mmCIF file of C-alpha atoms and ligand atoms in Angstrom:
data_model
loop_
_atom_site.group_PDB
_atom_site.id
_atom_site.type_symbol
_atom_site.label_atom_id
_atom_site.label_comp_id
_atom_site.label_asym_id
_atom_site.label_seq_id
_atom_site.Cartn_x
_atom_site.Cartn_y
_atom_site.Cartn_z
ATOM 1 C CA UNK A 983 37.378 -37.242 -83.756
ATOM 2 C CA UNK A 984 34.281 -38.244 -85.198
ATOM 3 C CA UNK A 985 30.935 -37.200 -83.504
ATOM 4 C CA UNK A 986 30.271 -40.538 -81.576
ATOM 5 C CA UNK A 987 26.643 -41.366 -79.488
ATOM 6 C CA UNK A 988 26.743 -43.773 -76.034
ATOM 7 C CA UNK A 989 25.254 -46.978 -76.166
ATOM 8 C CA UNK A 990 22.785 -45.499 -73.357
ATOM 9 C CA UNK A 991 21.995 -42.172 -75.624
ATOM 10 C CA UNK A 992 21.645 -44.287 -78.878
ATOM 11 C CA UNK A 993 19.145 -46.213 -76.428
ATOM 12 C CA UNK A 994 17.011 -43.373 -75.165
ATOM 13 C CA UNK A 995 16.964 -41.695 -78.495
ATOM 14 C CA UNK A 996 15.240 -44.517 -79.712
ATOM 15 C CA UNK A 997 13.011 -44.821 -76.437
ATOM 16 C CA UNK A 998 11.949 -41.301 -77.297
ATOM 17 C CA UNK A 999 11.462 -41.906 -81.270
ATOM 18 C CA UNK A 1000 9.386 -45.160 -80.315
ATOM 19 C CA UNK A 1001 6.535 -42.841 -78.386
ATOM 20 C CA UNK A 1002 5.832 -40.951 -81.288
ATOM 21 C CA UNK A 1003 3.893 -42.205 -84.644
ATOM 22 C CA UNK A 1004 2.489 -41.103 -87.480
ATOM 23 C CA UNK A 1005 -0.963 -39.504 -87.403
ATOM 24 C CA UNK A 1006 -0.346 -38.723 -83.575
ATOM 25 C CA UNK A 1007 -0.840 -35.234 -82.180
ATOM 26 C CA UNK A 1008 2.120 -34.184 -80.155
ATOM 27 C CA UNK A 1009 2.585 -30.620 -78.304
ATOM 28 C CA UNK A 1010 5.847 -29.573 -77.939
ATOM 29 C CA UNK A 1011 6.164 -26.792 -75.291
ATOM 30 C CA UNK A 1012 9.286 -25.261 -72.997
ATOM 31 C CA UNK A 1013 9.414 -22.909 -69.921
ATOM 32 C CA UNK A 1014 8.101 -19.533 -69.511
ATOM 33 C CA UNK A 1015 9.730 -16.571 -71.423
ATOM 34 C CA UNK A 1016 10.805 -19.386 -73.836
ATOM 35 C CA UNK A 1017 14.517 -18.437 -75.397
ATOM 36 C CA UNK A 1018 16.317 -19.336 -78.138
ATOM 37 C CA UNK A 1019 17.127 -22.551 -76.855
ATOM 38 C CA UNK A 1020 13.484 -23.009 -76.341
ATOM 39 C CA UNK A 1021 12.093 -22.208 -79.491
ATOM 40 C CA UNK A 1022 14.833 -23.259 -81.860
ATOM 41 C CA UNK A 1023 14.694 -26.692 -80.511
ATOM 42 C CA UNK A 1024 10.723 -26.752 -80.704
ATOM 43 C CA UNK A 1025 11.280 -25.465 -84.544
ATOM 44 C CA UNK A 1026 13.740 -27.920 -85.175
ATOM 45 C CA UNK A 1027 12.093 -30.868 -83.387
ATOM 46 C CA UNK A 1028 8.654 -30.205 -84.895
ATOM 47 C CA UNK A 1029 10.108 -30.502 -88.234
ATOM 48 C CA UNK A 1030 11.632 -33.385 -87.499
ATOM 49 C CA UNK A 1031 8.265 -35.021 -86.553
ATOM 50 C CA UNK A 1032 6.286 -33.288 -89.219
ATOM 51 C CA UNK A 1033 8.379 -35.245 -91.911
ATOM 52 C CA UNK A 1034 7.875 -38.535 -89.997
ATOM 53 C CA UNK A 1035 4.009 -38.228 -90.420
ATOM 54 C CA UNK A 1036 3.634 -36.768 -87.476
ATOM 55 C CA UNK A 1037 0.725 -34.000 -86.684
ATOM 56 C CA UNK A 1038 3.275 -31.784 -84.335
ATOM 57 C CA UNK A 1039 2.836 -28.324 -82.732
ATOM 58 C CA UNK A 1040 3.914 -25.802 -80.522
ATOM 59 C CA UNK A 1041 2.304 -25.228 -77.275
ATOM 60 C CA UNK A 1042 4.032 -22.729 -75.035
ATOM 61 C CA UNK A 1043 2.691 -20.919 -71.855
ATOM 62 C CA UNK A 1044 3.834 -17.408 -72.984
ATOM 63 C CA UNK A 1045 4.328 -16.220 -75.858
ATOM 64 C CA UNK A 1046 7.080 -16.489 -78.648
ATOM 65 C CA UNK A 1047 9.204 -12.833 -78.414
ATOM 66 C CA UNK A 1048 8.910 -11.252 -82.114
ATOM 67 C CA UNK A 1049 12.809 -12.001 -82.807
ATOM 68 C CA UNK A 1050 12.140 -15.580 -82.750
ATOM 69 C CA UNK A 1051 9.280 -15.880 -84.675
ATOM 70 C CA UNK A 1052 11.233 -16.643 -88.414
ATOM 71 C CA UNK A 1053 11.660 -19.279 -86.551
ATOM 72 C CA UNK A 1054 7.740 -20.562 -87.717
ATOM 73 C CA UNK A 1055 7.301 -18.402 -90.390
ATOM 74 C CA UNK A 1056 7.318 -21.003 -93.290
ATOM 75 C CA UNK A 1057 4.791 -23.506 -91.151
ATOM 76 C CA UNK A 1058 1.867 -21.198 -90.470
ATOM 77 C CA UNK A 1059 -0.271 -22.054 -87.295
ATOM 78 C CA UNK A 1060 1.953 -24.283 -86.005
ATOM 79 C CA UNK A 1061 2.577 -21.957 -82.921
ATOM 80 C CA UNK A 1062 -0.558 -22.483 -81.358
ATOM 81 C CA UNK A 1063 0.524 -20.562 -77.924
ATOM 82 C CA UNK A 1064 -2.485 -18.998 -77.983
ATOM 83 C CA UNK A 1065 -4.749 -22.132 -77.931
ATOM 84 C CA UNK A 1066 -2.369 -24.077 -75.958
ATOM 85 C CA UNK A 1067 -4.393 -25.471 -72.958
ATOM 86 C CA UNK A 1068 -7.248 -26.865 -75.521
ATOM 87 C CA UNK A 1069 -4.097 -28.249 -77.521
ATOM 88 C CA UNK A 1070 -2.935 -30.006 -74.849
ATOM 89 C CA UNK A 1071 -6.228 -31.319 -74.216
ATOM 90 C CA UNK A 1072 -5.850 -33.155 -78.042
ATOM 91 C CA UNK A 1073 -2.564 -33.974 -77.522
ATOM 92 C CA UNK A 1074 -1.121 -38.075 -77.458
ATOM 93 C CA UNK A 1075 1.779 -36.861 -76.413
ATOM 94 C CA UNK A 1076 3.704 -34.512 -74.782
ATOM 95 C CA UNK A 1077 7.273 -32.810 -75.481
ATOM 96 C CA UNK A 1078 8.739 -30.277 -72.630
ATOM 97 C CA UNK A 1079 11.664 -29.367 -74.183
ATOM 98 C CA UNK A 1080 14.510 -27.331 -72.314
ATOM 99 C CA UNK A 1081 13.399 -27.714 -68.692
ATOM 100 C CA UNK A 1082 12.072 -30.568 -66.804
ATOM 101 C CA UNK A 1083 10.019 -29.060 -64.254
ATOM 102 C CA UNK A 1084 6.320 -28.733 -63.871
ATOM 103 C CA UNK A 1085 6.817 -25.358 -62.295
ATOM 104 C CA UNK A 1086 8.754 -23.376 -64.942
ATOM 105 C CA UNK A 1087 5.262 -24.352 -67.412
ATOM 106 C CA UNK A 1088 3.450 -21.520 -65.832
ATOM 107 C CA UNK A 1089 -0.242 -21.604 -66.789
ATOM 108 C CA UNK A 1090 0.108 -24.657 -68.550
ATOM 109 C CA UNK A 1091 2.262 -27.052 -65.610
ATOM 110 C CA UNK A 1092 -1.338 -28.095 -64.203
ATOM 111 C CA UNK A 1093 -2.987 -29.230 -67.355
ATOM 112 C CA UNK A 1094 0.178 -31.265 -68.292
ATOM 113 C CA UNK A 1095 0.079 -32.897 -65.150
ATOM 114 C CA UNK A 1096 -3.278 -34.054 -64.933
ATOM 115 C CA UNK A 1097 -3.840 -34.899 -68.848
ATOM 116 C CA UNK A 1098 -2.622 -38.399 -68.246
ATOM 117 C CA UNK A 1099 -0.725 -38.526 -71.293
ATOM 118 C CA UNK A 1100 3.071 -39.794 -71.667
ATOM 119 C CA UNK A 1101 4.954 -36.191 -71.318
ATOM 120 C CA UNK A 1102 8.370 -36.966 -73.053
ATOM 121 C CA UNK A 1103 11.482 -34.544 -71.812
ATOM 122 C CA UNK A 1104 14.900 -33.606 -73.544
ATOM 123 C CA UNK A 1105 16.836 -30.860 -71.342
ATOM 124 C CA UNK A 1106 20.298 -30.054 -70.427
ATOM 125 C CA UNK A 1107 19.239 -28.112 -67.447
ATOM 126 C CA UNK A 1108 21.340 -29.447 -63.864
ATOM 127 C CA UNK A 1109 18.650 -29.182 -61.650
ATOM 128 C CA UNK A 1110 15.579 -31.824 -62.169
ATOM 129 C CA UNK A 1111 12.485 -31.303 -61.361
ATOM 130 C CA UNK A 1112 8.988 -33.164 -61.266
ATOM 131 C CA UNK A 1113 6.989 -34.187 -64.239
ATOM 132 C CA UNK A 1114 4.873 -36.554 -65.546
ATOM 133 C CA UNK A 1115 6.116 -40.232 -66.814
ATOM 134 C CA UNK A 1116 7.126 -40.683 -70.008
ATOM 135 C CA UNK A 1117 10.650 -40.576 -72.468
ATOM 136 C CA UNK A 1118 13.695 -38.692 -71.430
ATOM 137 C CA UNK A 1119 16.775 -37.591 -72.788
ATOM 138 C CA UNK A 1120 18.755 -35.418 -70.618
ATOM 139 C CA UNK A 1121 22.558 -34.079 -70.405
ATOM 140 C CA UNK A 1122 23.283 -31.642 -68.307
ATOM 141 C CA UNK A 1123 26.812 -31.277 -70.217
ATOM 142 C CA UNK A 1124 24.946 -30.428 -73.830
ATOM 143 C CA UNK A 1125 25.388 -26.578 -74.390
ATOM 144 C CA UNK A 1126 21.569 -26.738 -75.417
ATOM 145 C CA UNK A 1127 18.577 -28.339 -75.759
ATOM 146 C CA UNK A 1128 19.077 -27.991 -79.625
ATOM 147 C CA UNK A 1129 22.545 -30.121 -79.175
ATOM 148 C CA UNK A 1130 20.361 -32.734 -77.943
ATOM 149 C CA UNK A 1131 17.618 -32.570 -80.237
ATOM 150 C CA UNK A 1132 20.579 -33.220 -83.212
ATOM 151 C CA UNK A 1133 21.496 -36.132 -81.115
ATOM 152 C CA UNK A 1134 18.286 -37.691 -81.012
ATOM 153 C CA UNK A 1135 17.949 -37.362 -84.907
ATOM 154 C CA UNK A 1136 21.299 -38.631 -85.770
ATOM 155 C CA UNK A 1137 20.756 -41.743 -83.276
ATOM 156 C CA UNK A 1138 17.121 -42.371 -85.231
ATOM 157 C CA UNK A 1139 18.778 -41.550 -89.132
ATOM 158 C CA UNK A 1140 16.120 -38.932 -89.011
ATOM 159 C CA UNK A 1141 17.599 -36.874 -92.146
ATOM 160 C CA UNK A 1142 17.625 -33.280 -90.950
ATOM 161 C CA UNK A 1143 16.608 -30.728 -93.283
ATOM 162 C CA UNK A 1144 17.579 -26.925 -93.449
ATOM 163 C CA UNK A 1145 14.788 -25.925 -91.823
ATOM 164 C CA UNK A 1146 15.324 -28.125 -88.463
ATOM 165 C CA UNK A 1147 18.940 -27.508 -88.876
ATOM 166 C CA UNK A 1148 18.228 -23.669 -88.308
ATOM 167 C CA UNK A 1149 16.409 -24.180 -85.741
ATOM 168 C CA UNK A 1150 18.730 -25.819 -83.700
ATOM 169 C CA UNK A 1151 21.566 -23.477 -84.772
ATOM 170 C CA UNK A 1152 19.656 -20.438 -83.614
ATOM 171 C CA UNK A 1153 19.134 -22.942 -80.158
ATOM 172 C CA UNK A 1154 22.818 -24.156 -79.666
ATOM 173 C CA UNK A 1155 24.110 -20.118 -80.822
ATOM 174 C CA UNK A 1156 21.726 -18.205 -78.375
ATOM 175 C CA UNK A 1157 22.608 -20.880 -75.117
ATOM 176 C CA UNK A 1158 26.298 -20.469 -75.933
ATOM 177 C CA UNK A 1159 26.556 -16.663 -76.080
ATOM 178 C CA UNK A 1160 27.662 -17.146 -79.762
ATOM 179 C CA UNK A 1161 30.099 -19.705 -79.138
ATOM 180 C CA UNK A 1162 31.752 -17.781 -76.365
ATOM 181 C CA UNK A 1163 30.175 -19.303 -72.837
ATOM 182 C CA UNK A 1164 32.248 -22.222 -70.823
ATOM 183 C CA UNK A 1165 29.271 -24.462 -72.510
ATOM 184 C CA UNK A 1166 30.848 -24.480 -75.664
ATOM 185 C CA UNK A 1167 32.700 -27.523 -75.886
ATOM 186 C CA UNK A 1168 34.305 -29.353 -79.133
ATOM 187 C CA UNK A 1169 31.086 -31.519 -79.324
ATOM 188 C CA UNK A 1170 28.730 -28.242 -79.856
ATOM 189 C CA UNK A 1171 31.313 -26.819 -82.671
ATOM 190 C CA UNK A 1172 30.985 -30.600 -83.837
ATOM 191 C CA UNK A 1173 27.197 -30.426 -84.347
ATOM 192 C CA UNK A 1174 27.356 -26.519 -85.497
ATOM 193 C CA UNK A 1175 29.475 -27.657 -88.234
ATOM 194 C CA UNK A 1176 26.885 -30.452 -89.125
ATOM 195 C CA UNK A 1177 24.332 -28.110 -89.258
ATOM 196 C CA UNK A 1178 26.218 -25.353 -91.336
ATOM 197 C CA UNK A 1179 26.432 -28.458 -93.841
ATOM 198 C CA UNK A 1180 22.690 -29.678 -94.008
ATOM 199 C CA UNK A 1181 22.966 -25.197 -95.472
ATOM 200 C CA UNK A 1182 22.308 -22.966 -92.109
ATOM 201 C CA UNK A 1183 23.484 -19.857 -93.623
ATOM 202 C CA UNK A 1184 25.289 -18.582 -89.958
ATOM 203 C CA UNK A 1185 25.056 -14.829 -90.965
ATOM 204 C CA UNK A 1186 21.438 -14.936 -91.681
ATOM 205 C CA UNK A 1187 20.364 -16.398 -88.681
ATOM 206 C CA UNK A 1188 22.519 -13.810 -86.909
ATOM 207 C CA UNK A 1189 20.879 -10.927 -88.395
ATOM 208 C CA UNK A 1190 17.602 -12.543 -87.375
ATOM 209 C CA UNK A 1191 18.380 -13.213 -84.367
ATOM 210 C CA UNK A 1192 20.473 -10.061 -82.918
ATOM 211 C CA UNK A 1193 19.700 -7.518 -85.894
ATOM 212 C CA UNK A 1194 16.746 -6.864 -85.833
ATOM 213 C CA UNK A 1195 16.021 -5.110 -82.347
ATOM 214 C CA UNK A 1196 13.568 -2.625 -81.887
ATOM 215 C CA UNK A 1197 15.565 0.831 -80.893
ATOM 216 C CA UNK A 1198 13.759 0.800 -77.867
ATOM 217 C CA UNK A 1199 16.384 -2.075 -77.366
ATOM 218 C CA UNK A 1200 19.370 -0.365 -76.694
ATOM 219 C CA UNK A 1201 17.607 2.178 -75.383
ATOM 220 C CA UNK A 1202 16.275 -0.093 -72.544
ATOM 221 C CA UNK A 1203 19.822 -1.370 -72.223
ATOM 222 C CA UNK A 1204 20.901 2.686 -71.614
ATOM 223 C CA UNK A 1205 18.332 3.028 -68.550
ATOM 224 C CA UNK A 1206 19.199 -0.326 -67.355
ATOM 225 C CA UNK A 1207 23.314 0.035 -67.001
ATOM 226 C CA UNK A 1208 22.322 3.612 -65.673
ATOM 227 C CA UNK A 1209 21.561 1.714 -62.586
ATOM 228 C CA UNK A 1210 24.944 -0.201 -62.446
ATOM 229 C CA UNK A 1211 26.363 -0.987 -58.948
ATOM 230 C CA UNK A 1212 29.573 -2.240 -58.521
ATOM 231 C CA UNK A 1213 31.160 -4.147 -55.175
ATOM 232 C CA UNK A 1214 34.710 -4.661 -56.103
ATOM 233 C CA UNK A 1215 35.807 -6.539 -52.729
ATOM 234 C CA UNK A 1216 33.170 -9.243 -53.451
ATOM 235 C CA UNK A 1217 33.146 -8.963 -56.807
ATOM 236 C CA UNK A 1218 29.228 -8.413 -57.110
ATOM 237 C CA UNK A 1219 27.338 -6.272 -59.617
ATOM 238 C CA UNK A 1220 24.581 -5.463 -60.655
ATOM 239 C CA UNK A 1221 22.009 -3.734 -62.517
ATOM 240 C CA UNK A 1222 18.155 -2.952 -62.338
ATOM 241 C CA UNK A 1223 15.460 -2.317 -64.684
ATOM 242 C CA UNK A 1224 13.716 0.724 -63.682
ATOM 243 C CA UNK A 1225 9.998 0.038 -63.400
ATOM 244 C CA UNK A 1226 7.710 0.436 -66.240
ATOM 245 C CA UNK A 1227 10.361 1.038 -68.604
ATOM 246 C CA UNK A 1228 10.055 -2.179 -70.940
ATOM 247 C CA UNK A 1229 6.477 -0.781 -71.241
ATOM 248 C CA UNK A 1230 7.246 2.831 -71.236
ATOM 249 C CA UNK A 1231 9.452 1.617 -74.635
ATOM 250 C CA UNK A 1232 7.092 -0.866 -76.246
ATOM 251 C CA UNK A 1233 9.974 -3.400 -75.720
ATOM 252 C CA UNK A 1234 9.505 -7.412 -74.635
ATOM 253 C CA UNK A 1235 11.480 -8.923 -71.334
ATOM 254 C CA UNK A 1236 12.923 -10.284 -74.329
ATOM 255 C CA UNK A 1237 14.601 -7.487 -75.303
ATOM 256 C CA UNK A 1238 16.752 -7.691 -71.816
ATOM 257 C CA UNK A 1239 18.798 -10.505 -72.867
ATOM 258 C CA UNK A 1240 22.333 -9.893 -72.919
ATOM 259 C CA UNK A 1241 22.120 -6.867 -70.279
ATOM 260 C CA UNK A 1242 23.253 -9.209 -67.272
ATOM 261 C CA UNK A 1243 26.466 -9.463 -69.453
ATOM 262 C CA UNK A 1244 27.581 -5.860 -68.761
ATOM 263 C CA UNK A 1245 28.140 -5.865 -65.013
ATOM 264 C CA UNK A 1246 29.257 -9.694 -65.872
ATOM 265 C CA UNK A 1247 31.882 -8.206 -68.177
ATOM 266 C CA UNK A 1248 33.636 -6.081 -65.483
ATOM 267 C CA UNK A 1249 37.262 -7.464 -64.187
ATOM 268 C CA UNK A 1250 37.021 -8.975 -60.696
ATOM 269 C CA UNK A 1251 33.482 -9.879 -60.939
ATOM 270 C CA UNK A 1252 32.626 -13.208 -59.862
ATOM 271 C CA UNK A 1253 28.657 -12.878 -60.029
ATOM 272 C CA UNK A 1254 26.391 -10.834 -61.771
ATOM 273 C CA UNK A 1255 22.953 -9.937 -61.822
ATOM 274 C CA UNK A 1256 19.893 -8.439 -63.186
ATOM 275 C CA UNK A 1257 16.532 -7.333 -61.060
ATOM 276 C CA UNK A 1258 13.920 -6.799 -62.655
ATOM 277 C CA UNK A 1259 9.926 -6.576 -61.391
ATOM 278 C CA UNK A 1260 7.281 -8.693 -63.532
ATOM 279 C CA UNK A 1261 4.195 -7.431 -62.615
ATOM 280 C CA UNK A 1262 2.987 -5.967 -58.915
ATOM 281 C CA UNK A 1263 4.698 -7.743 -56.075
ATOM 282 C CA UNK A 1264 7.085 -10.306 -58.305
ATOM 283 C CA UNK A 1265 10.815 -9.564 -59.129
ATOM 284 C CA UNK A 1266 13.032 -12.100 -61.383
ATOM 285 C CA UNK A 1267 16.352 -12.162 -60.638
ATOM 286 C CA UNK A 1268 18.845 -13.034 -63.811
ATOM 287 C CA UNK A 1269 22.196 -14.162 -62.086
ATOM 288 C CA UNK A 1270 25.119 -15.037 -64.242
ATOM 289 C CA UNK A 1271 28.787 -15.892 -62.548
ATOM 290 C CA UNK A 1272 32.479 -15.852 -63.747
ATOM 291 C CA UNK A 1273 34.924 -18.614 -62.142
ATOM 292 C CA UNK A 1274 33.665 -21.244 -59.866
ATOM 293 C CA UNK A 1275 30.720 -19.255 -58.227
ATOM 294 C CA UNK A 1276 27.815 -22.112 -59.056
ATOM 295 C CA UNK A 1277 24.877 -19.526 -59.443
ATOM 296 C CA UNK A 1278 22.542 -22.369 -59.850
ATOM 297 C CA UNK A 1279 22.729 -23.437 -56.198
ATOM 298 C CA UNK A 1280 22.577 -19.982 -55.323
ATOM 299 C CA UNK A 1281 19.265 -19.983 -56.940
ATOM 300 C CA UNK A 1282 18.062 -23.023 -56.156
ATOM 301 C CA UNK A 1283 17.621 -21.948 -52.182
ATOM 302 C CA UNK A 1284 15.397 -19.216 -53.229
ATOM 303 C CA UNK A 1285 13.206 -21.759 -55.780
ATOM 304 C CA UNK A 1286 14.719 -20.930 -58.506
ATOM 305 C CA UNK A 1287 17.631 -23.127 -61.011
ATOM 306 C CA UNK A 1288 19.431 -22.897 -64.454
ATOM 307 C CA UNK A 1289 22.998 -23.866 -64.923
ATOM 308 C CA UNK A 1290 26.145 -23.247 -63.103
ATOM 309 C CA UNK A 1291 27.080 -20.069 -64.771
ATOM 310 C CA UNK A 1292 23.947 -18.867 -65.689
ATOM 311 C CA UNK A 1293 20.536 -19.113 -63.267
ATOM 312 C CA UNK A 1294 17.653 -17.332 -62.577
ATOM 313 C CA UNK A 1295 14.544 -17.227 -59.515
ATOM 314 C CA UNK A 1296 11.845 -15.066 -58.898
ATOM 315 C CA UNK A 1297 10.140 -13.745 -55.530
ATOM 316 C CA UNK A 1298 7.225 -11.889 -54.065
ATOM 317 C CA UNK A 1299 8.187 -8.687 -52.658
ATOM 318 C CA UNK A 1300 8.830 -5.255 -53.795
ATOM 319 C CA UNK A 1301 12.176 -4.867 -55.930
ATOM 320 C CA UNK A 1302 13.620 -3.054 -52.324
ATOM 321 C CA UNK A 1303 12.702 -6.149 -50.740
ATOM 322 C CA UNK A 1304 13.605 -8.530 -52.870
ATOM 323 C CA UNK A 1305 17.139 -6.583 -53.601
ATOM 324 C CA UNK A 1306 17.794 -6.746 -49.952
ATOM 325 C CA UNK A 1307 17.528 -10.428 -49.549
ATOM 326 C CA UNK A 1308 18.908 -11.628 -52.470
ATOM 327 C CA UNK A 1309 22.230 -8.794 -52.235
ATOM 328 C CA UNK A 1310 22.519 -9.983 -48.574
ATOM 329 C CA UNK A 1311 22.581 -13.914 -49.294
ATOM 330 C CA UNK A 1312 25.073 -13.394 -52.406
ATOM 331 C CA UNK A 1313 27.144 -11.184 -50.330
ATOM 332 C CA UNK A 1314 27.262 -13.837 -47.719
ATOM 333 C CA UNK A 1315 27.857 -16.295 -50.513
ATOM 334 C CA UNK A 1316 30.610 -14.851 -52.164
ATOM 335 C CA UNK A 1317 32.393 -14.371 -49.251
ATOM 336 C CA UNK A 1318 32.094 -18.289 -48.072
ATOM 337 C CA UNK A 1319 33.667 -21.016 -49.505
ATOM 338 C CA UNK A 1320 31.071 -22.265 -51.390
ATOM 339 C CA UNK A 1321 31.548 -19.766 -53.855
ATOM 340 C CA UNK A 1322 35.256 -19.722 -53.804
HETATM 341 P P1 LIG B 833 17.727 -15.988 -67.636
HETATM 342 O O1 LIG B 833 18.360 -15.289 -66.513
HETATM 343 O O2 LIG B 833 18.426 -15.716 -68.932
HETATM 344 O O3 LIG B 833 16.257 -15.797 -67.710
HETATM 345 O O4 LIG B 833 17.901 -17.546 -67.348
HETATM 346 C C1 LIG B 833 19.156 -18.129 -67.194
HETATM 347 C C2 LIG B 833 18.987 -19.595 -66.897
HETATM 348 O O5 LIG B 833 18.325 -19.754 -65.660
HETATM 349 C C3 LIG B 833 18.145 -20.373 -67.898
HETATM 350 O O6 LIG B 833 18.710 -21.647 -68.027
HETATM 351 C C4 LIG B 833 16.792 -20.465 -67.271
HETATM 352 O O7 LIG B 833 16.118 -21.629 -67.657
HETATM 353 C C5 LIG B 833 17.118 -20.481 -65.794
HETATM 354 N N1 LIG B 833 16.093 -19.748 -65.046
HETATM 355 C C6 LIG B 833 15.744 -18.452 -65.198
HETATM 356 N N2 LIG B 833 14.755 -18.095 -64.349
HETATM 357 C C7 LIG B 833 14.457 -19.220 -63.634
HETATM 358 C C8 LIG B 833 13.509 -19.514 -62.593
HETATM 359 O O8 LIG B 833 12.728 -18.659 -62.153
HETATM 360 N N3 LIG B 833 13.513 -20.796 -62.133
HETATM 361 C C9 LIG B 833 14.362 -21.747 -62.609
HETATM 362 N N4 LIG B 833 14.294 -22.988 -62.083
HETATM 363 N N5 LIG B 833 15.252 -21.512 -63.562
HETATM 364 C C10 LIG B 833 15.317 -20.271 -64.087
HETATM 365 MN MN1 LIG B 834 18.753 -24.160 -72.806
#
């Protein structure tokens, strides 16, 4: 089958492509903690406007984990993290890429809000959110952001060079688990394929990506599945990151990803998750599910969102506290028929 674009995509991939001209200063920025997703599509996308004329750079409210940052390497100071808010003050337009939600933009959702500028949005994320006017393209079915950002270039003939193209194979790879998640559908292996032709070399990018860990790494992972807990009835697990350890090891939160997958992996578990405290008083909660458990409405009645089988939320509390109420509700929701 060949890889085919709706009238209405076509339509809003052009919407999007008609915001932006040459000479323009556009930030591109994504949520807090940015991910693969995040920053592959903001390295693809920005070399995508770069060879259209356009002066494009990165803007994000924290900053981009030391794995990622090949990702930029060959386009020095385009990452301007640092400088964001004063970026964003130069900026004609505005990208949020992989969420569409003033509130996941941290430090930076106020000055995007008031800068009165059109703030463009592509994001496969379920739950919406509030943000400025201005472009969308949005599928909640794309594996990733990066899926959608190859979309918007094929529907504009923008060519895509290997640069972009590894960018948004390092997007779609990290969002899919590697090609294993329930996101992975014949449309993403469509567009991985069409980026292994523009020259993605897929073994590079993995060694960049997952092989080049600090060993505080696995040794983070050690302390954290020390703490496993296991419910069998409900199938619930979960796992805890003992406090001060990501600092006691001169890791990242970064370095975490993938640990939710261990309880996740165990037979009979319908719902995973991961505690973890951020600073004094604030624990994020990673919650990933197996079956038909929909951990993003889970999430959702705590403030939080994501995707079906993958969500997250954070609250104020001590990690006791915020263990308590969150084991309690997903006790009580595995056991109702929501969750079933
Ligand atoms: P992770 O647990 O890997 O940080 O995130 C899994 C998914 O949940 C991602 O799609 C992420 O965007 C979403 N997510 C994580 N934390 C939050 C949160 O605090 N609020 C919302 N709305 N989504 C989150
Ligand atoms: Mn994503």
């Amino acid at each position: 089958m060949p890889f085919t674009l709706s009238p209405e995509k076509i339509a809003a991939a052009r919407a999007l492509a008609a915001a932006v001209s040459p000479g323009q200063r556009v930030c591109l920025t994504t949520h807090v903690n940015p991910d693969g997703d995040g920053l592959g599509s903001e390295a693809g996308l920005v070399r995508l406007l770069r060879d259209r004329g356009v002066d494009a750079v990165v803007t994000n409210p924290t900053p981009t984990p030391s794995r990622f940052s090949f990702l930029f390497d060959d386009i020095p100071g385009v990452d301007r993290t640092g400088e964001a808010v004063k970026e964003l003050r130069k900026a004609d337009l505005i990208i949020v890429l992989d969420i569409s939600d003033l509130g996941r933009l941290g430090m930076l959702g106020e000055t995007v809000r008031d800068r009165g500028v059109p703030v463009a949005c592509i994001d496969h994320h379920v739950s919406s959110g509030v943000l400025p006017p201005g472009p969308r393209y949005l599928d909640a079915a794309a594996a990733a952001t990066g899926e959608l950002i190859f979309e918007v270039s094929l529907a504009n003939g923008w060519p895509l060079t290997i640069e972009a193209a590894c960018g948004l194979y390092v997007a779609i790879l990290t969002d899919t688990g590697g090609f294993r998640f329930s996101n992975t559908r014949p449309r993403t292996l469509r567009v991985a394929a069409e980026l292994l032709e523009a020259g993605v070399d897929p073994e590079q990018i993995y060694l960049e990506v997952y092989a080049r860990a600090p060993e505080g790494r696995p040794r983070l992972f050690a302390e954290a599945l020390q703490t496993l807990v296991v419910e069998p009835d409900l199938g619930l697990a979960w796992v805890t990151v003992p406090p001060g350890a990501i600092e006691r090891l001169g890791v990242s939160s970064d370095d975490l990803d993938g640990v939710v997958e261990f309880p996740r992996s165990i037979e009979g578990i319908r719902m995973a998750l991961l505690f973890r405290e951020v600073s004094q008083g604030r624990v994020k909660v990673s919650l990933r599910s197996v079956g038909n458990v929909d951990v993003a409405a889970f999430a959702k009645a705590f403030g939080g969102g994501g995707h079906t089988k993958a969500a997250g939320l954070a609250l104020a509390g001590s990690l006791a506290e915020v263990q308590a109420t969150i084991l309690t509700a997903a006790r009580d929701y595995l056991g109702s028929d929501g969750a079933r």
